[in-house]
Every structure is written in C-alpha cells, then in structure tokens.
C-alpha cells in the first residue's frame, strides 16, 4: 500500500485530480453542453432534440448573424490594432526614467482595475446624446454646432464602443509590454548605440525582436478578450442601433436567453470557436519560431 | 588608431561625486588597464570615454578630437561589455555584422570582414549559432569579434573576463594580449584583478574612490609604489606592512619596530628621525636568516605550492607572508627569523600613506 503511494506517477495523478475535476466541471462540461445544444432545437424550459446542422445553416443565411460576424471582426481588428499601438507607445514611455514613475504606472493601470460594467456606465454618460461631456467640450471650443449622436448612428456607435474597449484594454497591453521591455538588458541598447544604431534602429533591431514573444502572448489574449467582449456592448448599446454593434457574443446571448432560442444561441457561440482557435494557433506557431530563433537550449 | 587623453574629468551622479578629477594619457597603440577595487569608478570612467555617460567636468580627447559633445556612434570606438551584450536574436555572424550593416557597407565587404575577424578568433564554426548556444568563453570571443570587425580607433573592455572560470580567464588573458600585439589598436581595459593588470598592461592606472592613485608601467608600479594603497593593491601575495619609527644616525637610516627590533632602510628614504612610518617588504623579498640577523617571527601556517613555499607568520602582532623558492618544512609556532632585502623595501609616511622613497 505504501509502495503504491510512493510511486511518482500515482502520486502525480492524485495531486492532479482536484485540478482535473475543476476543469472538467467548470470548463469541459459547459463547453460540451454548449456545443451539444447548438445541434438541438432546445428552448428555455424545453429539452431539445437533435436537429443536426439546421441551426448553423439557418445562421449562415441570417443577415443579422452575418452582420454580427462582420461587427465582431471589425471590432476585434480595429480595437486590437489600436490597443497594441497605444499600449506599446505607453510601455515605451513608462520604461523611461520619468519622474514619478510608479505614480504614472498606477494611473495607467486604473482603467483595468475599474469593473467593466462600471466603466461602461461612465462611457454611457460620456456618449449620452444630451449630456455628453465630449460634445459639450467640443461645442465650447467651437468645433461642432450640434451634439454628436454617439450611440444612435450605426458607425458612430461602432467607433464609440471600440473607443471604450480600447480605453479599457490598453492598460493590460501596456503593462505586459512594459514587463517585457524591462527584461531587455540596457547593455544591449548601449552596444547598439556604439554599433551606430539610431534610436529608431535600436527599436527596430533590438526592442522589437526581443519583445516579439511577449507581444505574441499579449496580443493573443487581447484578441481573445476583444473577440468575446460582451459586457461593454451590453451596457452601452445592447447591440443597437439596428444591430450595428451586435457582436457574436451579444447576439448569441440575445437569441438564447431573452429570445428563448437556446439552440440557436449556442450554435452562434459555437461558431466563435474556430476563430478563437485560429488566433491561438497563429500565436502558438509564431511563438515556437521565436523560441527557436533565440536558440534556447535550456 | 588614436591616442586618448583624459583631462581633469569629473562625474556626478546626482549629488554623488564619483569621478573626482582624473588625468590619464594613453598613447597611440598602448594597452592601458584601469584597475582598482570595486566601486572606485572604473566603469564610469570607461563609459564616459565610450559616450554612454555624460561628462560632468573636464575633457576627453580621442584621436586629437575632444569628444565631450560627440555621441557614442561617432566616436569610432568598440566596447566589450562584462555581460558581453550579444544580441540574443541574432546569429554570431549577424552580431558581428550589425555595425557594418548599419554603416551601409556593401555585402561583400561585410562578409569578408566578418570572415577575417572570425578566423582571427577561431569563430568559424560558430557563425551560424545563436548566442544562447555558446559557452561563456565562446560568447566572450564573439563579443571581441564584434569589436574587431569594426576596426575602431579604440577598444574599450569592461571586465571582459570576470564571468569566466579561472582557467579560461588565464587563457583569454593571453589571447587578448596576443590580439593586441597583432592589431596594435589603442585599448582601455578595466578590471579589478591586479594580476590581469600586471600581465596585460603597457600602462596601469590604479584608481581608488574616483581618483588616480598612480599610473605607470606594471613593474614601475611594482617596484616603486607611490603610496600604501598602490603598494598593497599591486602584487600577490600582498606586500607586508609593519608599523615603525624612522631612526637616523649620521647617514645611516633604520626603522625601529614596535618590539624594538631595527632594520636598515634604503638610502633614498626621506623623513626625519622619529617619524612614524609604515615599513613595507614584499613576501618574496624576505629570506630566512641566522640567529643574529633579521626579525623574529613565529610560523602560523605553511603552504607549499610545489613551485614555491608560502609561509604565513607573525612578527610582533602583525601578520606577514613570506615566499621562498626553496622548500621548507616548519611546524606551527616554530620561531624563525626573516630578513628583508633592505634595498628593495619600502617606507611610507604613516600619516599620509605617501612613499618616502624618492
Ligand atoms: N547610474 C548610476 N547612478 C548613481 N550612481 C552610480 C551609477 N553608476 C555608478 N554609480 C556609482 O558610482 C560608483 C562607481 O561605480 P562604477 O564605475 O560602476 O565602479 P567600478 O566599475 O569601479 O566597480 C559606485 O559607487 C556606484 O555606486
Ligand atoms: Mg565596473
């Protein structure tokens, strides 16, 4: 009996059990259930029957679902790109020897700490058709004559929600990249300076390549978070106006819970998986190459 | 190639005065070694020559040009860092080619210069490896390769060997010296290891607390240290120091140790009768003496190395070391007599630490 417990593999298995159980109950089971629901005609209060790909073929022809796919891609691509650019810029700034360095770092983290729902409500006020502080300020400066309808016009609404998402997402990117920047030894920059590199060449040939592995990880997470965003949209626009800001996540919820069509909502949510997988694989292979490139033996 | 002149240079970090008026002249083609205990400002001075630190005061001239306001990349210098600072994402080849690439040299010239530097340093096989795939010694060599492809006016080395194990350090020491004899590029080499300084330098600059204590040829410093600090720093095992009083009678000069024993001192020693002094004798300038001469000592430990015998003993209450070419066996506590070779002893003013030999 004692020998049995002394075995490394047995012991390993025993220690893994709690984690495995948690994963099974809270990750695998919901994922499997959701996917399975997508192949049924389940409604709230009624168990569904297997209907094969019917939900999916319906969704493919559904113009609102197609619009939500476009919205999601647009939202993800634009917001992630800008988050990356802004985050990198901020990280580079914060990596310098600024006075009050830790104070600025704390400030940058602020949007990340505030609960999304709360910051979404703040944005709701900022974007309000009548009380918007932005419109008010712009009008005072004489730049506009009518208040901007931030959330009432489809394109305005798309851009406004993207702006809110960026505000919320930049700190994560900036702080992670800052952590990455701080792993680059200063002597590399000094060596590059002596080798004749201009500040831009130092960024291009030292900072960027050494930061790539972290960029890959951070941007994968950033893309995943953005692609699956729900709270911001739900508080700000509920998908409106005219479904212009419906993301796949919000539409899926809309169809499943208020709409009662569990099967259809689940199918839409399932359709997100291939995109997410693609993003993960992209960064995984990107990372692999970097690892090899840096010749890590250890 | 170029000479380097450092004139009355100062450096402040905030309110801390780190370099306090340093003057050094390094001739064209000379190998100068800055040596001193850790924290004395060697790296800071070197980095000021490189242009990596602002010069707070004074003037640095490289190749006849004052470089105070000239950025590092226009100073035409190459530096080997203590941690090598190789670009981890570039192969050895690209690490070496980087500066030439930035200088927009034609590809064929870059290739031939990299190949030449690689063959000088025996890096040929390693050109397509990444720095992480190299051993410490190989990385060190690549760092030097990166410096020599550029054919700069001056090489700067900041403790390049301190991350290597003892054996490799000795080998690389020789190799760097050979390289210098071959390329004859003016070099400034920083180390805290006085043996490195002694073995490699044309000129040694001993620094302490941001000032130059003495500079000169290695053996000059060894034979004529200007003060107690240099005397104790240069040489291994270190010089023995015994507190004493100077005694003059006619044209005879002697020192009187605490226990009353008297030893003659070199004729050129200055100072009046009764002056408190520190008497210095190097371990290899002590020899065994008969019952009547020398100083009474008591053996503490004997360490035979094969080539010589090191004897640790006490004279009065002071620890001394003696090195003999011959083999001796002593017991701990055994009384012996040690006679200093008095023309090669040293005398320092106890108050100022300055050498009293002229
Ligand atoms: N960037 C810096 N800011 C403040 N003090 C520094 C800085 N760099 C070095 N110093 C101080 O200057 C002194 C000399 O440092 P350094 O030149 O690195 O010494 P060494 O290379 O001789 O060991 C040390 O006391 C060190 O603490
Ligand atoms: Mg140093």
XYZ file of C-alpha atoms and ligand atoms in Angstrom:
684
model
C 0.000 0.000 0.000
C 2.773 2.389 0.996
C 4.778 1.440 -2.061
C 1.751 2.243 -4.166
C 1.585 5.796 -2.827
C 5.323 6.273 -3.152
C 5.146 5.815 -6.898
C 5.769 9.152 -8.617
C 3.094 8.614 -11.256
C 0.419 7.560 -8.821
C 1.210 10.478 -6.581
C 1.196 12.846 -9.549
C -2.204 11.570 -10.588
C -3.593 12.046 -7.115
C -2.338 15.606 -6.894
C -3.741 16.367 -10.329
C -7.207 15.093 -9.526
C -8.643 18.264 -7.928
C -7.468 20.444 -10.807
C -8.723 17.949 -13.361
C -12.080 17.755 -11.621
C -12.406 21.529 -11.568
C -11.524 21.782 -15.241
C -13.985 19.047 -16.083
C -16.857 20.554 -14.138
C -16.352 24.201 -14.967
C -14.737 24.121 -18.401
C -15.232 20.920 -20.304
C -18.786 20.265 -19.241
C -20.166 23.728 -20.150
C -18.223 23.730 -23.397
C -19.524 20.312 -24.355
C -23.048 21.164 -23.260
C -22.967 24.426 -25.231
C -21.697 22.716 -28.329
C -24.255 19.957 -27.998
C -27.072 22.485 -27.511
C -26.038 24.072 -30.804
C -27.130 20.890 -32.562
C -30.583 20.807 -30.906
C -33.747 22.849 -31.008
C -33.702 23.391 -27.245
C -35.742 26.306 -25.956
C -35.927 27.646 -22.450
C -37.949 25.235 -20.379
C -37.906 22.517 -23.017
C -35.261 19.919 -23.630
C -34.232 19.861 -27.260
C -33.984 17.200 -29.931
C -31.006 16.597 -32.173
C -31.541 18.523 -35.381
C -28.090 18.267 -36.896
C -26.725 21.336 -38.658
C -30.076 23.071 -39.004
C -29.176 25.902 -36.583
C -25.939 26.525 -38.414
C -27.426 26.572 -41.890
C -30.060 28.971 -40.657
C -27.469 31.264 -39.107
C -25.402 31.346 -42.278
C -28.397 32.772 -44.110
C -29.393 35.091 -41.275
C -28.338 38.636 -42.208
C -28.213 39.762 -38.564
C -25.889 36.891 -37.677
C -23.713 37.750 -40.658
C -23.703 41.387 -39.593
C -22.655 40.322 -36.102
C -19.735 38.409 -37.599
C -18.664 41.483 -39.531
C -19.075 43.636 -36.414
C -17.048 41.236 -34.330
C -14.211 41.089 -36.830
C -14.215 44.852 -37.306
C -14.378 45.439 -33.554
C -11.571 42.969 -32.868
C -9.226 44.054 -35.630
C -9.571 47.810 -35.098
C -9.600 47.710 -31.303
C -6.708 45.217 -31.039
C -4.542 47.112 -33.506
C -5.030 50.410 -31.716
C -4.626 48.780 -28.307
C -1.340 47.341 -29.486
C -0.055 50.625 -30.874
C -1.149 52.677 -27.873
C -0.041 50.032 -25.396
C 3.416 49.771 -26.950
C 3.752 53.551 -27.012
C 2.734 53.837 -23.371
C 5.036 50.988 -22.368
C 7.984 52.662 -24.096
C 7.170 55.936 -22.340
C 6.837 54.272 -18.945
C 10.050 52.347 -19.472
C 12.000 55.594 -19.490
C 13.297 57.178 -16.353
C 10.382 59.520 -15.801
C 9.946 61.411 -12.566
C 7.073 59.920 -10.517
C 7.436 56.688 -12.485
C 5.405 54.465 -10.187
C 2.684 57.089 -9.968
C 2.244 57.087 -13.748
C 2.294 53.306 -13.843
C -0.509 53.237 -11.274
C -2.538 55.735 -13.301
C -2.166 53.668 -16.444
C -3.470 50.614 -14.646
C -6.583 52.410 -13.456
C -8.961 51.558 -16.329
C -8.019 47.921 -15.844
C -8.994 47.925 -12.171
C -12.411 49.546 -12.527
C -15.108 46.905 -13.122
C -16.150 46.828 -16.762
C -19.806 47.391 -16.018
C -18.914 50.486 -14.014
C -16.664 51.965 -16.664
C -19.283 51.131 -19.271
C -21.772 53.209 -17.323
C -19.256 56.066 -17.257
C -18.945 55.778 -21.022
C -22.691 55.734 -21.284
C -22.659 59.217 -19.801
C -19.763 60.327 -21.943
C -21.670 59.176 -25.028
C -25.098 60.416 -23.934
C -26.941 62.225 -26.694
C -27.851 65.199 -24.492
C -25.368 65.273 -21.633
C -22.190 64.091 -23.345
C -19.162 65.834 -21.885
C -17.278 65.348 -25.151
C -19.957 67.067 -27.210
C -20.153 69.807 -24.616
C -16.420 70.416 -24.677
C -16.201 70.353 -28.472
C -19.076 72.776 -28.752
C -17.498 75.124 -26.244
C -14.359 75.099 -28.315
C -16.489 75.962 -31.305
C -15.537 72.825 -33.208
C -19.085 71.482 -33.584
C -22.515 73.076 -33.557
C -24.734 70.083 -32.847
C -24.275 67.446 -30.196
C -22.850 64.222 -31.607
C -25.184 61.242 -31.544
C -22.519 58.818 -30.361
C -24.654 55.749 -29.870
C -27.578 56.500 -32.164
C -25.840 56.295 -35.516
C -24.522 52.867 -36.629
C -20.955 53.903 -37.473
C -20.717 56.339 -34.582
C -21.882 53.572 -32.281
C -19.343 51.097 -33.661
C -16.487 53.541 -33.249
C -17.689 54.659 -29.826
C -17.837 51.115 -28.469
C -14.420 50.447 -29.964
C -13.063 53.547 -28.212
C -14.474 52.346 -24.906
C -12.960 48.905 -25.438
C -9.590 50.437 -26.240
C -9.670 52.589 -23.122
C -10.356 49.519 -21.086
C -7.864 47.224 -22.833
C -4.802 49.452 -23.231
C -3.548 49.101 -19.625
C -3.301 45.326 -19.918
C -1.284 45.580 -23.113
C 0.853 48.438 -21.805
C 1.733 46.799 -18.504
C 2.531 43.429 -20.064
C 4.724 45.026 -22.715
C 6.386 47.161 -20.056
C 7.219 44.000 -18.149
C 8.673 42.637 -21.385
C 10.707 45.784 -22.018
C 12.229 45.561 -18.587
C 13.649 42.149 -19.340
C 15.795 43.637 -22.122
C 19.233 44.388 -20.661
C 20.222 48.062 -21.022
C 23.654 46.995 -22.205
C 22.081 45.760 -25.457
C 20.942 49.290 -26.202
C 24.347 50.605 -25.295
C 26.022 48.065 -27.541
C 23.661 49.040 -30.345
C 24.345 52.724 -29.775
C 28.073 52.050 -30.046
C 27.436 49.949 -33.138
C 25.993 53.084 -34.666
C 22.256 52.479 -34.361
C 19.907 55.463 -34.288
C 17.079 55.382 -31.722
C 14.735 54.089 -34.403
C 17.191 51.377 -35.446
C 17.611 50.395 -31.808
C 13.861 49.993 -31.538
C 13.629 48.153 -34.825
C 16.600 45.801 -34.360
C 16.741 45.313 -30.595
C 13.482 46.176 -28.846
C 11.024 44.777 -31.338
C 12.611 41.377 -31.983
C 13.243 40.791 -28.293
C 9.711 41.810 -27.438
C 8.076 39.606 -30.072
C 7.422 36.592 -27.832
C 5.648 38.768 -25.297
C 3.803 40.678 -27.984
C 2.536 37.350 -29.310
C 1.201 36.262 -25.924
C -0.276 39.625 -25.009
C -1.921 40.152 -28.350
C -3.392 36.655 -28.353
C -5.040 37.373 -25.047
C -6.056 40.817 -26.175
C -7.652 39.424 -29.347
C -9.431 36.686 -27.393
C -10.805 39.176 -24.862
C -11.907 41.576 -27.573
C -13.452 38.912 -29.769
C -15.536 37.606 -26.888
C -16.392 41.015 -25.431
C -19.888 41.202 -24.010
C -20.249 43.498 -21.003
C -19.274 46.771 -22.650
C -21.625 46.333 -25.579
C -24.430 45.055 -23.444
C -24.333 48.052 -21.113
C -23.668 50.676 -23.785
C -25.880 49.715 -26.733
C -27.393 46.254 -26.253
C -26.329 45.664 -29.838
C -28.145 48.643 -31.303
C -28.719 50.780 -33.213
C -30.121 48.496 -35.919
C -27.844 45.657 -34.680
C -24.869 47.759 -35.753
C -22.882 46.926 -32.620
C -24.096 43.369 -32.058
C -21.102 41.127 -31.572
C -21.405 37.366 -31.856
C -21.345 37.105 -28.075
C -24.119 39.629 -27.503
C -26.245 38.293 -30.310
C -25.824 34.761 -29.095
C -26.972 35.794 -25.636
C -29.848 37.797 -27.109
C -31.079 34.826 -29.130
C -30.616 32.317 -26.352
C -31.888 33.996 -23.194
C -34.255 36.885 -23.924
C -35.167 35.248 -27.259
C -35.546 31.845 -25.679
C -33.825 30.039 -28.559
C -31.162 28.185 -26.613
C -30.142 26.016 -29.560
C -29.647 28.895 -31.945
C -27.727 30.983 -29.400
C -25.498 28.049 -28.607
C -24.837 27.447 -32.290
C -23.801 31.065 -32.761
C -21.495 30.840 -29.762
C -20.025 27.618 -31.124
C -19.265 29.412 -34.367
C -16.860 31.646 -32.435
C -14.654 28.706 -31.549
C -12.914 28.315 -34.927
C -11.925 31.982 -34.919
C -10.553 31.750 -31.403
C -8.678 28.575 -32.227
C -7.184 30.228 -35.282
C -5.952 33.133 -33.164
C -4.379 30.783 -30.648
C -2.716 28.616 -33.281
C -1.376 31.688 -35.043
C 0.348 32.914 -31.929
C 1.421 29.426 -30.901
C 3.321 28.894 -34.095
C 4.584 32.444 -34.005
C 5.955 31.777 -30.546
C 7.549 28.488 -31.494
C 9.546 30.150 -34.202
C 10.795 32.851 -31.836
C 11.865 30.320 -29.299
C 13.906 28.540 -31.873
C 15.190 31.811 -33.175
C 16.560 32.689 -29.798
C 18.214 29.302 -29.697
C 17.056 28.455 -26.191
C 18.812 25.272 -25.189
C 17.807 25.320 -21.570
C 44.277 54.322 -34.244
C 44.424 57.129 -31.817
C 45.699 58.391 -28.527
C 43.308 59.049 -25.657
C 43.651 61.929 -23.231
C 41.509 62.316 -20.154
C 41.928 65.726 -18.569
C 40.636 66.656 -15.142
C 37.462 64.669 -15.671
C 34.679 64.714 -13.086
C 31.445 62.803 -12.812
C 28.486 63.420 -10.559
C 25.515 61.079 -10.177
C 23.054 63.482 -8.631
C 24.960 64.771 -5.627
C 27.493 61.935 -5.525
C 30.939 62.862 -6.774
C 32.032 59.595 -8.361
C 34.986 60.623 -10.529
C 36.988 63.364 -8.879
C 39.452 64.935 -11.259
C 41.116 62.205 -13.293
C 44.031 62.756 -15.688
C 45.183 59.903 -17.908
C 47.196 59.933 -21.118
C 47.142 56.857 -23.297
C 49.479 56.783 -26.261
C 48.533 55.554 -29.696
C 48.591 51.751 -29.734
C 49.018 51.467 -25.991
C 47.197 48.897 -23.837
C 46.093 50.740 -20.710
C 44.499 48.954 -17.780
C 42.331 50.746 -15.246
C 42.457 48.777 -12.054
C 41.011 49.385 -8.626
C 38.653 47.944 -6.079
C 35.021 47.507 -6.988
C 33.068 50.768 -6.872
C 36.047 53.056 -7.455
C 34.615 54.417 -10.709
C 36.482 52.434 -13.374
C 33.376 51.504 -15.340
C 32.015 55.001 -15.053
C 35.212 56.435 -16.487
C 35.248 53.894 -19.304
C 31.613 54.625 -20.100
C 32.425 58.301 -20.284
C 35.109 57.526 -22.850
C 32.519 55.475 -24.750
C 29.965 58.244 -24.565
C 27.480 56.203 -22.553
C 27.730 58.595 -19.610
C 27.649 62.370 -19.695
C 30.927 64.058 -18.734
C 30.208 66.355 -15.783
C 33.505 68.216 -15.965
C 36.841 68.167 -17.764
C 37.698 66.936 -21.211
C 38.138 63.645 -23.042
C 40.065 63.619 -26.282
C 40.212 60.685 -28.694
C 42.491 60.885 -31.702
C 43.019 64.613 -31.340
C 39.325 65.362 -31.133
C 37.540 66.468 -27.969
C 34.578 64.107 -27.732
C 32.607 65.567 -24.822
C 29.718 66.520 -27.096
C 30.119 63.714 -29.655
C 27.598 60.843 -29.477
C 28.935 57.291 -28.967
C 28.407 56.142 -32.524
C 30.594 58.917 -33.922
C 33.490 58.269 -31.561
C 34.716 55.282 -33.559
C 35.231 53.050 -30.564
C 34.159 49.493 -29.814
C 33.367 48.151 -26.401
C 33.340 44.659 -24.923
C 30.852 44.503 -22.077
C 31.149 42.476 -18.919
C 27.970 40.556 -19.768
C 29.016 40.548 -23.468
C 25.721 42.228 -24.517
C 25.353 39.992 -27.565
C 22.064 40.391 -29.410
C 20.278 37.159 -28.449
C 18.065 37.131 -31.527
C 20.941 37.358 -33.987
C 23.326 34.651 -35.070
C 27.000 35.128 -34.321
C 27.503 36.257 -37.907
C 24.809 38.918 -37.625
C 26.021 40.042 -34.234
C 29.380 40.731 -35.790
C 27.980 42.250 -38.956
C 25.466 44.521 -37.257
C 27.613 47.652 -37.066
C 28.817 47.257 -40.646
C 25.247 46.737 -41.784
C 24.181 49.927 -40.059
C 27.100 51.702 -41.698
C 25.646 50.507 -45.037
C 28.785 48.669 -46.117
C 28.477 46.526 -49.240
C 27.564 42.919 -48.547
C 30.811 41.534 -49.942
C 32.908 43.757 -47.684
C 30.816 42.806 -44.644
C 31.228 39.112 -45.387
C 34.960 39.326 -45.844
C 35.481 41.404 -42.712
C 33.338 39.063 -40.616
C 35.191 36.082 -42.043
C 38.538 37.672 -41.238
C 37.586 38.530 -37.673
C 36.125 35.051 -37.234
C 39.325 33.418 -38.398
C 41.455 35.582 -36.087
C 39.347 34.484 -33.119
C 38.634 30.945 -34.278
C 34.907 31.537 -34.551
C 34.457 29.994 -37.983
C 32.332 27.058 -36.851
C 30.125 29.172 -34.641
C 28.994 31.785 -37.153
C 25.553 30.243 -37.602
C 24.802 29.725 -33.935
C 22.799 31.897 -31.621
C 24.472 33.352 -28.515
C 22.484 31.029 -26.249
C 24.031 28.057 -27.976
C 27.526 29.153 -26.975
C 29.608 28.612 -23.857
C 30.782 31.552 -21.773
C 34.200 31.599 -23.365
C 32.748 31.452 -26.858
C 30.388 34.325 -26.122
C 33.314 36.311 -24.838
C 35.135 35.663 -28.068
C 32.127 36.696 -30.143
C 31.940 39.926 -28.163
C 35.549 40.580 -29.105
C 34.837 39.606 -32.688
C 32.053 42.134 -32.794
C 34.520 44.751 -31.617
C 37.318 43.937 -34.036
C 35.274 43.696 -37.254
C 34.702 47.390 -36.940
C 38.400 48.176 -36.881
C 37.798 51.051 -34.476
C 40.250 53.652 -33.225
C 39.970 52.445 -29.634
C 38.871 49.235 -27.901
C 37.203 49.513 -24.537
C 36.908 46.458 -22.294
C 34.843 46.453 -19.115
C 35.898 43.452 -17.018
C 35.504 41.133 -20.008
C 36.888 38.090 -18.227
C 35.153 38.301 -14.892
C 32.343 35.926 -15.891
C 34.734 33.149 -16.895
C 36.191 30.412 -14.750
C 39.754 30.799 -13.534
C 41.415 28.619 -16.142
C 39.636 30.180 -19.096
C 40.394 33.598 -17.679
C 44.097 32.957 -17.848
C 43.827 31.625 -21.384
C 41.754 34.553 -22.601
C 44.130 36.976 -20.927
C 46.930 35.712 -23.104
C 44.706 35.714 -26.121
C 43.656 39.330 -25.667
C 47.265 40.336 -25.259
C 48.217 38.488 -28.429
C 45.351 40.104 -30.246
C 46.583 43.497 -29.152
C 50.107 42.764 -30.290
C 48.690 41.816 -33.638
C 46.200 44.635 -34.173
C 48.006 47.338 -32.153
C 44.769 49.191 -31.538
C 44.741 51.563 -28.577
C 42.920 49.762 -25.778
C 41.482 50.705 -22.412
C 40.833 47.705 -20.222
C 39.002 47.806 -16.903
C 39.479 45.161 -14.244
C 39.520 44.764 -10.501
C 42.085 41.980 -10.804
C 45.613 43.276 -10.335
C 47.117 40.152 -11.911
C 45.232 40.871 -15.122
C 46.509 44.406 -14.933
C 50.108 43.361 -14.332
C 50.167 40.768 -17.077
C 48.390 42.664 -19.817
C 49.130 46.345 -19.440
C 51.576 48.661 -21.105
C 50.309 51.224 -18.637
C 48.462 50.559 -15.404
C 46.221 53.186 -13.872
C 45.392 52.418 -10.251
C 42.188 54.078 -9.123
C 40.546 54.454 -5.764
C 37.411 56.378 -4.822
C 37.302 58.244 -8.106
C 40.893 59.436 -8.197
C 44.030 58.050 -9.819
C 46.440 56.826 -7.168
C 49.279 56.131 -9.554
C 49.889 55.280 -13.149
C 52.863 53.812 -14.953
C 54.367 50.635 -16.357
C 53.486 47.468 -14.415
C 56.942 46.887 -12.991
C 57.369 50.565 -12.173
C 54.281 50.343 -10.011
C 55.515 47.121 -8.509
C 58.953 48.422 -7.696
C 58.059 51.984 -6.817
C 54.535 52.216 -5.460
C 53.731 55.847 -4.746
C 51.680 55.140 -1.653
C 50.423 52.492 0.721
C 47.307 51.811 -1.312
C 49.148 51.004 -4.525
C 51.764 49.042 -2.599
C 49.081 46.882 -1.023
C 46.983 46.565 -4.161
C 49.635 45.552 -6.670
C 51.357 42.245 -6.094
C 50.177 38.885 -4.870
C 50.585 37.839 -2.113
C 50.314 41.425 -0.951
C 53.178 43.463 0.497
C 53.768 43.118 4.239
C 53.354 46.271 6.288
C 54.880 46.818 9.712
C 54.289 49.966 11.753
C 57.589 51.510 12.846
C 59.526 54.687 13.622
C 62.246 56.127 11.418
C 65.657 56.337 13.112
C 68.550 58.359 11.724
C 72.099 58.323 12.966
C 74.567 60.101 10.699
C 73.882 58.840 7.186
C 72.508 55.534 8.451
C 68.741 55.191 8.272
C 66.828 52.444 10.069
C 63.338 51.706 11.219
C 62.549 50.652 14.720
C 59.647 48.243 15.025
C 57.235 48.144 17.922
C 59.266 45.467 19.726
C 62.449 47.495 19.386
C 63.975 45.449 16.565
C 65.824 47.535 13.989
C 66.075 47.088 10.205
C 68.049 49.207 7.755
C 66.055 51.018 5.041
C 67.000 52.140 1.530
C 69.325 55.098 1.320
C 66.959 57.226 -0.699
C 64.313 57.249 2.060
C 63.326 60.737 3.212
C 61.941 61.812 6.599
C 63.443 62.994 9.872
C 64.327 60.989 12.950
C 61.335 59.798 14.978
C 58.807 59.992 12.129
C 56.072 57.338 12.435
C 56.272 55.235 9.287
C 54.984 52.034 7.735
C 57.745 49.679 6.730
C 56.891 47.563 3.679
C 58.508 44.390 2.356
C 57.200 42.105 -0.365
C 56.854 38.418 0.549
C 59.499 37.396 -1.972
C 61.952 39.931 -0.505
C 62.008 38.202 2.853
C 64.567 35.478 3.364
C 65.439 33.134 6.169
C 68.178 34.498 8.374
C 70.510 33.182 11.035
C 70.061 33.701 14.728
C 71.713 37.130 14.836
C 70.089 38.976 11.913
C 66.579 39.612 10.617
C 63.333 39.866 12.534
C 61.947 37.326 14.949
C 58.803 35.675 13.610
C 56.540 32.827 14.578
C 55.186 30.453 11.933
C 51.403 30.174 11.688
C 50.789 28.123 8.538
C 52.957 26.790 5.721
C 51.507 26.355 2.228
C 53.737 24.532 -0.236
C 52.535 25.039 -3.820
C 55.251 22.925 -5.361
C 56.887 25.783 -7.184
C 57.407 27.767 -4.009
C 56.606 27.765 -0.323
C 54.376 30.372 1.254
C 54.861 30.894 4.937
C 52.325 32.805 6.996
C 53.842 34.100 10.196
C 53.596 36.771 12.852
C 56.163 39.467 13.562
C 55.200 41.068 16.839
C 51.419 41.073 16.499
C 51.405 41.663 12.750
C 50.613 39.028 10.110
C 53.264 38.668 7.448
C 53.695 36.431 4.443
C 56.962 35.182 3.037
C 57.510 33.295 -0.205
C 60.545 31.088 -0.634
C 61.720 29.473 -3.844
C 63.179 26.618 -1.792
C 61.117 24.063 0.033
C 60.907 24.376 3.791
C 59.074 22.493 6.458
C 58.092 24.366 9.578
C 55.837 23.452 12.421
C 53.138 25.815 13.544
C 54.527 28.015 16.309
C 58.111 27.432 15.276
C 60.283 30.542 15.710
C 62.142 31.664 12.586
C 63.991 34.809 11.581
C 63.057 36.747 8.456
C 65.482 39.207 6.904
C 64.157 41.829 4.433
C 66.258 42.571 1.366
C 66.671 46.132 2.558
C 67.417 47.837 -0.780
C 64.046 46.562 -2.005
C 61.966 47.517 0.989
C 59.540 50.402 1.094
C 58.834 53.163 3.510
C 55.614 55.126 3.815
C 54.639 58.101 5.905
C 52.218 56.651 8.452
C 50.074 59.798 8.430
C 49.705 60.436 4.679
C 50.475 56.968 3.332
C 52.851 58.524 0.762
C 56.053 56.765 -0.146
C 59.141 58.232 1.499
C 61.468 56.818 -1.172
C 62.477 59.306 -3.782
N 23.917 55.275 -12.800
C 24.415 55.499 -11.572
N 23.752 56.260 -10.688
C 24.263 56.511 -9.456
N 25.411 56.032 -9.015
C 26.138 55.267 -9.849
C 25.672 54.958 -11.166
N 26.596 54.177 -11.764
C 27.574 54.001 -10.854
N 27.314 54.657 -9.711
C 28.176 54.718 -8.524
O 29.428 55.189 -8.920
C 30.448 54.496 -8.264
C 31.416 53.906 -9.264
O 30.769 52.897 -9.965
P 31.482 52.052 -11.091
O 32.116 52.982 -12.061
O 30.500 51.097 -11.638
O 32.585 51.297 -10.257
P 33.564 50.126 -10.723
O 33.323 49.833 -12.152
O 34.923 50.671 -10.448
O 33.258 48.978 -9.833
C 29.788 53.459 -7.377
O 29.769 53.951 -6.065
C 28.406 53.354 -7.933
O 27.503 53.073 -6.901
Mg 32.545 48.054 -13.054
